[in-house]
């Protein structure tokens, strides 16, 4: 399998450091506010990566931390008067529920920074002993000048970085690039004792270095994959490397550094200040979570991706095609997982290529349009992509319609004076009838016959069928409140 490595800036053949085993650390959420879809994108990608590595036969250990002590959660606690633990727990529980809906598998380890204070302090002691860190009036800082390859991950030189850095008025550091490992206690903030230096709390960067070492690499010989969103490359991941590697028996800290691309919303970053903020849990209430996942799978994980309401409708349409194929596929009779050598080979070729999920979806579309893979094999590969079919996939979408659906649709079409449509559904099943009317409406739209298109949509709607349009075509669903 080939994977893009930020550390070497190239696509490389992936091989684990220990035979048969892959160790992954991904920087997790800072639950100081509600999560949005941008937060979720890279977590969804890493979920597919670990599922695929498991398919390839590796035993995967996946760690994703929780930054449960942070300036932002402390500020939120100060503003609302609520305990910061309660704030973190609430937002994190909401995030985990969203991940569950999106089909993200449970992590093997989910370390909370505040439960790793001892390993964090041990690491700071070692850095101070090696003169990589120094004690200032307001905290303990990392001395960047002691780490010769600082800036290598971000591909930036120190002079350039120095020019962009600054010292905040309340910071007592030697150099603008130096960063805090430990912040001495301030009144009203959570604090932990730390002899002989002084009580306080850890900085964000050292938390990840210490938790990764404790859980994946106590021997200091490196682990396989360190991941996160592309916005974490600098300074967070650069700083993790600077803290970890001087203490290691055999650097690098991680063999592969893997980063997911950013997500834009209507071509802008999502932010409360821009007025386009939608919490992840609200978005998941409006859309099928599997369709959201499908949308991410359609785009290469490293590309900047633009999310629009249209793009989610198109993804839902694509997923509906696969669901229909799944419904009509024959279950394997002997109950065994019957391999489908062609499907397997093509899916592996796509995913071996730097986890090209867009190519993998193209393979699925192609396979279901030409042949009938067994339902189990299709389900297997959908599972690798994290879109596992459930009971609802076998339900005919038209099963929830009233028994007299055809009569009612015919009446509605007759009243709308659309004879062609009325004739087209003569003798059809409900499913065929809907497909035919939607196709006629697509024809009308292409011919820019908007009155006919509107009438056909109204007729369907009156019979409990919602039609959604996007650039790629129209999709339909049975309305939630079917008459
Ligand atoms: Zn981190």
PDB file of N, CA and C in Angstrom, residues 372-441:
ATOM      1  N   UNK A 372     -23.474  -8.900 -10.866  1.00  0.00           N
ATOM      2  CA  UNK A 372     -24.155  -8.943  -9.577  1.00  0.00           C
ATOM      3  C   UNK A 372     -23.229  -9.578  -8.543  1.00  0.00           C
ATOM      4  N   UNK A 373     -22.470  -8.760  -7.814  1.00  0.00           N
ATOM      5  CA  UNK A 373     -21.637  -9.353  -6.762  1.00  0.00           C
ATOM      6  C   UNK A 373     -22.551  -9.869  -5.656  1.00  0.00           C
ATOM      7  N   UNK A 374     -22.077 -10.808  -4.869  1.00  0.00           N
ATOM      8  CA  UNK A 374     -22.936 -11.311  -3.800  1.00  0.00           C
ATOM      9  C   UNK A 374     -23.167 -10.193  -2.796  1.00  0.00           C
ATOM     10  N   UNK A 375     -24.315 -10.250  -2.156  1.00  0.00           N
ATOM     11  CA  UNK A 375     -24.678  -9.205  -1.203  1.00  0.00           C
ATOM     12  C   UNK A 375     -23.629  -9.121  -0.083  1.00  0.00           C
ATOM     13  N   UNK A 376     -23.122 -10.288   0.350  1.00  0.00           N
ATOM     14  CA  UNK A 376     -22.138 -10.304   1.437  1.00  0.00           C
ATOM     15  C   UNK A 376     -20.836  -9.621   1.030  1.00  0.00           C
ATOM     16  N   UNK A 377     -20.412  -9.860  -0.232  1.00  0.00           N
ATOM     17  CA  UNK A 377     -19.130  -9.276  -0.657  1.00  0.00           C
ATOM     18  C   UNK A 377     -19.257  -7.760  -0.788  1.00  0.00           C
ATOM     19  N   UNK A 378     -20.400  -7.344  -1.281  1.00  0.00           N
ATOM     20  CA  UNK A 378     -20.664  -5.909  -1.389  1.00  0.00           C
ATOM     21  C   UNK A 378     -20.672  -5.301   0.027  1.00  0.00           C
ATOM     22  N   UNK A 379     -21.343  -5.988   0.942  1.00  0.00           N
ATOM     23  CA  UNK A 379     -21.414  -5.498   2.324  1.00  0.00           C
ATOM     24  C   UNK A 379     -20.028  -5.455   2.952  1.00  0.00           C
ATOM     25  N   UNK A 380     -19.200  -6.453   2.607  1.00  0.00           N
ATOM     26  CA  UNK A 380     -17.852  -6.486   3.168  1.00  0.00           C
ATOM     27  C   UNK A 380     -17.085  -5.217   2.786  1.00  0.00           C
ATOM     28  N   UNK A 381     -17.110  -4.875   1.512  1.00  0.00           N
ATOM     29  CA  UNK A 381     -16.336  -3.705   1.064  1.00  0.00           C
ATOM     30  C   UNK A 381     -16.959  -2.401   1.546  1.00  0.00           C
ATOM     31  N   UNK A 382     -18.279  -2.376   1.626  1.00  0.00           N
ATOM     32  CA  UNK A 382     -18.915  -1.185   2.200  1.00  0.00           C
ATOM     33  C   UNK A 382     -18.485  -1.034   3.661  1.00  0.00           C
ATOM     34  N   UNK A 383     -18.310  -2.146   4.334  1.00  0.00           N
ATOM     35  CA  UNK A 383     -17.847  -2.121   5.721  1.00  0.00           C
ATOM     36  C   UNK A 383     -16.423  -1.579   5.831  1.00  0.00           C
ATOM     37  N   UNK A 384     -15.557  -1.950   4.884  1.00  0.00           N
ATOM     38  CA  UNK A 384     -14.186  -1.422   4.887  1.00  0.00           C
ATOM     39  C   UNK A 384     -14.219   0.105   4.735  1.00  0.00           C
ATOM     40  N   UNK A 385     -15.186   0.586   3.982  1.00  0.00           N
ATOM     41  CA  UNK A 385     -15.315   2.043   3.803  1.00  0.00           C
ATOM     42  C   UNK A 385     -16.091   2.681   4.962  1.00  0.00           C
ATOM     43  N   UNK A 386     -16.590   1.859   5.858  1.00  0.00           N
ATOM     44  CA  UNK A 386     -17.308   2.386   7.022  1.00  0.00           C
ATOM     45  C   UNK A 386     -18.756   2.746   6.735  1.00  0.00           C
ATOM     46  N   UNK A 387     -19.312   2.190   5.650  1.00  0.00           N
ATOM     47  CA  UNK A 387     -20.717   2.449   5.307  1.00  0.00           C
ATOM     48  C   UNK A 387     -21.445   1.107   5.344  1.00  0.00           C
ATOM     49  N   UNK A 388     -21.480   0.491   6.502  1.00  0.00           N
ATOM     50  CA  UNK A 388     -22.025  -0.859   6.607  1.00  0.00           C
ATOM     51  C   UNK A 388     -23.536  -0.857   6.396  1.00  0.00           C
ATOM     52  N   UNK A 389     -24.042  -1.735   5.511  1.00  0.00           N
ATOM     53  CA  UNK A 389     -25.497  -1.822   5.323  1.00  0.00           C
ATOM     54  C   UNK A 389     -26.171  -2.288   6.606  1.00  0.00           C
ATOM     55  N   UNK A 390     -27.318  -1.718   6.900  1.00  0.00           N
ATOM     56  CA  UNK A 390     -28.108  -2.200   8.037  1.00  0.00           C
ATOM     57  C   UNK A 390     -29.452  -2.703   7.505  1.00  0.00           C
ATOM     58  N   UNK A 391     -30.339  -3.062   8.404  1.00  0.00           N
ATOM     59  CA  UNK A 391     -31.657  -3.606   8.032  1.00  0.00           C
ATOM     60  C   UNK A 391     -32.376  -2.716   7.021  1.00  0.00           C
ATOM     61  N   UNK A 392     -32.242  -1.416   7.224  1.00  0.00           N
ATOM     62  CA  UNK A 392     -33.021  -0.485   6.400  1.00  0.00           C
ATOM     63  C   UNK A 392     -32.631  -0.561   4.924  1.00  0.00           C
ATOM     64  N   UNK A 393     -31.419  -1.062   4.647  1.00  0.00           N
ATOM     65  CA  UNK A 393     -30.990  -1.154   3.251  1.00  0.00           C
ATOM     66  C   UNK A 393     -31.829  -2.167   2.470  1.00  0.00           C
ATOM     67  N   UNK A 394     -32.390  -3.137   3.179  1.00  0.00           N
ATOM     68  CA  UNK A 394     -33.163  -4.175   2.494  1.00  0.00           C
ATOM     69  C   UNK A 394     -34.627  -3.788   2.312  1.00  0.00           C
ATOM     70  N   UNK A 395     -34.993  -2.726   2.990  1.00  0.00           N
ATOM     71  CA  UNK A 395     -36.378  -2.271   2.931  1.00  0.00           C
ATOM     72  C   UNK A 395     -36.612  -1.601   1.583  1.00  0.00           C
ATOM     73  N   UNK A 396     -37.617  -2.068   0.863  1.00  0.00           N
ATOM     74  CA  UNK A 396     -37.992  -1.372  -0.370  1.00  0.00           C
ATOM     75  C   UNK A 396     -38.378   0.049   0.015  1.00  0.00           C
ATOM     76  N   UNK A 397     -37.830   1.056  -0.644  1.00  0.00           N
ATOM     77  CA  UNK A 397     -38.202   2.414  -0.249  1.00  0.00           C
ATOM     78  C   UNK A 397     -39.704   2.623  -0.383  1.00  0.00           C
ATOM     79  N   UNK A 398     -40.342   1.856  -1.297  1.00  0.00           N
ATOM     80  CA  UNK A 398     -41.769   2.067  -1.527  1.00  0.00           C
ATOM     81  C   UNK A 398     -42.645   1.285  -0.543  1.00  0.00           C
ATOM     82  N   UNK A 399     -41.992   0.475   0.329  1.00  0.00           N
ATOM     83  CA  UNK A 399     -42.784  -0.385   1.212  1.00  0.00           C
ATOM     84  C   UNK A 399     -43.643   0.413   2.177  1.00  0.00           C
ATOM     85  N   UNK A 400     -43.205   1.651   2.452  1.00  0.00           N
ATOM     86  CA  UNK A 400     -43.949   2.450   3.428  1.00  0.00           C
ATOM     87  C   UNK A 400     -45.128   3.193   2.783  1.00  0.00           C
ATOM     88  N   UNK A 401     -45.306   3.005   1.471  1.00  0.00           N
ATOM     89  CA  UNK A 401     -46.372   3.741   0.793  1.00  0.00           C
ATOM     90  C   UNK A 401     -47.731   3.085   1.024  1.00  0.00           C
ATOM     91  N   UNK A 402     -48.755   3.904   0.899  1.00  0.00           N
ATOM     92  CA  UNK A 402     -50.116   3.398   1.092  1.00  0.00           C
ATOM     93  C   UNK A 402     -50.432   2.358   0.009  1.00  0.00           C
ATOM     94  N   UNK A 403     -51.310   1.374   0.322  1.00  0.00           N
ATOM     95  CA  UNK A 403     -51.634   0.312  -0.647  1.00  0.00           C
ATOM     96  C   UNK A 403     -52.239   0.866  -1.950  1.00  0.00           C
ATOM     97  N   UNK A 404     -52.954   1.995  -1.834  1.00  0.00           N
ATOM     98  CA  UNK A 404     -53.580   2.543  -3.041  1.00  0.00           C
ATOM     99  C   UNK A 404     -52.691   3.602  -3.710  1.00  0.00           C
ATOM    100  N   UNK A 405     -51.365   3.493  -3.493  1.00  0.00           N
ATOM    101  CA  UNK A 405     -50.439   4.519  -3.980  1.00  0.00           C
ATOM    102  C   UNK A 405     -50.570   4.770  -5.486  1.00  0.00           C
ATOM    103  N   UNK A 406     -50.614   3.663  -6.269  1.00  0.00           N
ATOM    104  CA  UNK A 406     -50.664   3.804  -7.725  1.00  0.00           C
ATOM    105  C   UNK A 406     -51.924   4.565  -8.148  1.00  0.00           C
ATOM    106  N   UNK A 407     -53.060   4.188  -7.560  1.00  0.00           N
ATOM    107  CA  UNK A 407     -54.328   4.866  -7.893  1.00  0.00           C
ATOM    108  C   UNK A 407     -54.224   6.355  -7.597  1.00  0.00           C
ATOM    109  N   UNK A 408     -53.649   6.653  -6.445  1.00  0.00           N
ATOM    110  CA  UNK A 408     -53.555   8.061  -6.051  1.00  0.00           C
ATOM    111  C   UNK A 408     -52.626   8.839  -6.968  1.00  0.00           C
ATOM    112  N   UNK A 409     -51.514   8.198  -7.345  1.00  0.00           N
ATOM    113  CA  UNK A 409     -50.577   8.886  -8.233  1.00  0.00           C
ATOM    114  C   UNK A 409     -51.225   9.114  -9.596  1.00  0.00           C
ATOM    115  N   UNK A 410     -51.967   8.124 -10.068  1.00  0.00           N
ATOM    116  CA  UNK A 410     -52.654   8.275 -11.357  1.00  0.00           C
ATOM    117  C   UNK A 410     -53.652   9.420 -11.308  1.00  0.00           C
ATOM    118  N   UNK A 411     -54.376   9.494 -10.199  1.00  0.00           N
ATOM    119  CA  UNK A 411     -55.351  10.566 -10.036  1.00  0.00           C
ATOM    120  C   UNK A 411     -54.645  11.924 -10.045  1.00  0.00           C
ATOM    121  N   UNK A 412     -53.557  11.996  -9.311  1.00  0.00           N
ATOM    122  CA  UNK A 412     -52.822  13.268  -9.220  1.00  0.00           C
ATOM    123  C   UNK A 412     -52.293  13.700 -10.589  1.00  0.00           C
ATOM    124  N   UNK A 413     -51.825  12.727 -11.365  1.00  0.00           N
ATOM    125  CA  UNK A 413     -51.275  13.054 -12.691  1.00  0.00           C
ATOM    126  C   UNK A 413     -52.385  13.455 -13.657  1.00  0.00           C
ATOM    127  N   UNK A 414     -53.537  12.787 -13.501  1.00  0.00           N
ATOM    128  CA  UNK A 414     -54.665  13.119 -14.374  1.00  0.00           C
ATOM    129  C   UNK A 414     -55.136  14.535 -14.079  1.00  0.00           C
ATOM    130  N   UNK A 415     -55.226  14.838 -12.781  1.00  0.00           N
ATOM    131  CA  UNK A 415     -55.667  16.183 -12.391  1.00  0.00           C
ATOM    132  C   UNK A 415     -54.696  17.238 -12.869  1.00  0.00           C
ATOM    133  N   UNK A 416     -53.404  16.885 -12.938  1.00  0.00           N
ATOM    134  CA  UNK A 416     -52.402  17.841 -13.420  1.00  0.00           C
ATOM    135  C   UNK A 416     -52.389  17.905 -14.948  1.00  0.00           C
ATOM    136  N   UNK A 417     -53.222  17.097 -15.575  1.00  0.00           N
ATOM    137  CA  UNK A 417     -53.326  17.033 -17.036  1.00  0.00           C
ATOM    138  C   UNK A 417     -51.983  16.698 -17.683  1.00  0.00           C
ATOM    139  N   UNK A 418     -51.327  15.644 -17.147  1.00  0.00           N
ATOM    140  CA  UNK A 418     -50.077  15.189 -17.765  1.00  0.00           C
ATOM    141  C   UNK A 418     -50.331  13.776 -18.266  1.00  0.00           C
ATOM    142  N   UNK A 419     -50.836  13.694 -19.484  1.00  0.00           N
ATOM    143  CA  UNK A 419     -51.281  12.404 -20.016  1.00  0.00           C
ATOM    144  C   UNK A 419     -50.128  11.420 -20.170  1.00  0.00           C
ATOM    145  N   UNK A 420     -48.984  11.912 -20.678  1.00  0.00           N
ATOM    146  CA  UNK A 420     -47.849  11.009 -20.922  1.00  0.00           C
ATOM    147  C   UNK A 420     -47.473  10.283 -19.637  1.00  0.00           C
ATOM    148  N   UNK A 421     -47.441  11.028 -18.533  1.00  0.00           N
ATOM    149  CA  UNK A 421     -47.036  10.441 -17.257  1.00  0.00           C
ATOM    150  C   UNK A 421     -48.083   9.453 -16.786  1.00  0.00           C
ATOM    151  N   UNK A 422     -49.336   9.829 -16.952  1.00  0.00           N
ATOM    152  CA  UNK A 422     -50.446   8.990 -16.555  1.00  0.00           C
ATOM    153  C   UNK A 422     -50.378   7.640 -17.271  1.00  0.00           C
ATOM    154  N   UNK A 423     -50.058   7.704 -18.565  1.00  0.00           N
ATOM    155  CA  UNK A 423     -49.944   6.452 -19.340  1.00  0.00           C
ATOM    156  C   UNK A 423     -48.688   5.668 -18.960  1.00  0.00           C
ATOM    157  N   UNK A 424     -47.623   6.410 -18.653  1.00  0.00           N
ATOM    158  CA  UNK A 424     -46.333   5.751 -18.397  1.00  0.00           C
ATOM    159  C   UNK A 424     -46.373   4.832 -17.176  1.00  0.00           C
ATOM    160  N   UNK A 425     -47.251   5.123 -16.240  1.00  0.00           N
ATOM    161  CA  UNK A 425     -47.251   4.287 -15.026  1.00  0.00           C
ATOM    162  C   UNK A 425     -48.326   3.203 -15.065  1.00  0.00           C
ATOM    163  N   UNK A 426     -48.969   3.067 -16.199  1.00  0.00           N
ATOM    164  CA  UNK A 426     -49.974   2.011 -16.364  1.00  0.00           C
ATOM    165  C   UNK A 426     -49.342   0.644 -16.081  1.00  0.00           C
ATOM    166  N   UNK A 427     -49.886  -0.079 -15.114  1.00  0.00           N
ATOM    167  CA  UNK A 427     -49.410  -1.449 -14.836  1.00  0.00           C
ATOM    168  C   UNK A 427     -48.077  -1.525 -14.100  1.00  0.00           C
ATOM    169  N   UNK A 428     -47.535  -0.371 -13.664  1.00  0.00           N
ATOM    170  CA  UNK A 428     -46.218  -0.386 -12.999  1.00  0.00           C
ATOM    171  C   UNK A 428     -46.356  -0.679 -11.506  1.00  0.00           C
ATOM    172  N   UNK A 429     -45.258  -1.176 -10.913  1.00  0.00           N
ATOM    173  CA  UNK A 429     -45.207  -1.281  -9.439  1.00  0.00           C
ATOM    174  C   UNK A 429     -44.989   0.133  -8.905  1.00  0.00           C
ATOM    175  N   UNK A 430     -45.237   0.348  -7.608  1.00  0.00           N
ATOM    176  CA  UNK A 430     -45.013   1.696  -7.059  1.00  0.00           C
ATOM    177  C   UNK A 430     -43.600   2.210  -7.337  1.00  0.00           C
ATOM    178  N   UNK A 431     -42.590   1.334  -7.151  1.00  0.00           N
ATOM    179  CA  UNK A 431     -41.199   1.750  -7.347  1.00  0.00           C
ATOM    180  C   UNK A 431     -40.953   2.172  -8.797  1.00  0.00           C
ATOM    181  N   UNK A 432     -41.464   1.330  -9.746  1.00  0.00           N
ATOM    182  CA  UNK A 432     -41.302   1.654 -11.170  1.00  0.00           C
ATOM    183  C   UNK A 432     -42.015   2.956 -11.505  1.00  0.00           C
ATOM    184  N   UNK A 433     -43.192   3.110 -10.927  1.00  0.00           N
ATOM    185  CA  UNK A 433     -43.986   4.308 -11.218  1.00  0.00           C
ATOM    186  C   UNK A 433     -43.235   5.566 -10.798  1.00  0.00           C
ATOM    187  N   UNK A 434     -42.662   5.519  -9.601  1.00  0.00           N
ATOM    188  CA  UNK A 434     -41.928   6.696  -9.112  1.00  0.00           C
ATOM    189  C   UNK A 434     -40.741   6.977 -10.027  1.00  0.00           C
ATOM    190  N   UNK A 435     -39.983   5.919 -10.342  1.00  0.00           N
ATOM    191  CA  UNK A 435     -38.800   6.092 -11.204  1.00  0.00           C
ATOM    192  C   UNK A 435     -39.197   6.703 -12.547  1.00  0.00           C
ATOM    193  N   UNK A 436     -40.320   6.236 -13.109  1.00  0.00           N
ATOM    194  CA  UNK A 436     -40.746   6.740 -14.432  1.00  0.00           C
ATOM    195  C   UNK A 436     -41.142   8.201 -14.355  1.00  0.00           C
ATOM    196  N   UNK A 437     -41.877   8.563 -13.318  1.00  0.00           N
ATOM    197  CA  UNK A 437     -42.303   9.958 -13.203  1.00  0.00           C
ATOM    198  C   UNK A 437     -41.101  10.861 -12.955  1.00  0.00           C
ATOM    199  N   UNK A 438     -40.156  10.387 -12.120  1.00  0.00           N
ATOM    200  CA  UNK A 438     -38.942  11.189 -11.873  1.00  0.00           C
ATOM    201  C   UNK A 438     -38.159  11.348 -13.188  1.00  0.00           C
ATOM    202  N   UNK A 439     -38.102  10.278 -13.990  1.00  0.00           N
ATOM    203  CA  UNK A 439     -37.386  10.354 -15.273  1.00  0.00           C
ATOM    204  C   UNK A 439     -38.072  11.342 -16.216  1.00  0.00           C
ATOM    205  N   UNK A 440     -39.402  11.303 -16.260  1.00  0.00           N
ATOM    206  CA  UNK A 440     -40.145  12.254 -17.112  1.00  0.00           C
ATOM    207  C   UNK A 440     -39.872  13.686 -16.663  1.00  0.00           C
ATOM    208  N   UNK A 441     -39.797  13.846 -15.332  1.00  0.00           N
ATOM    209  CA  UNK A 441     -39.536  15.193 -14.811  1.00  0.00           C
ATOM    210  C   UNK A 441     -38.106  15.640 -15.174  1.00  0.00           C
TER     211      UNK A 441
END
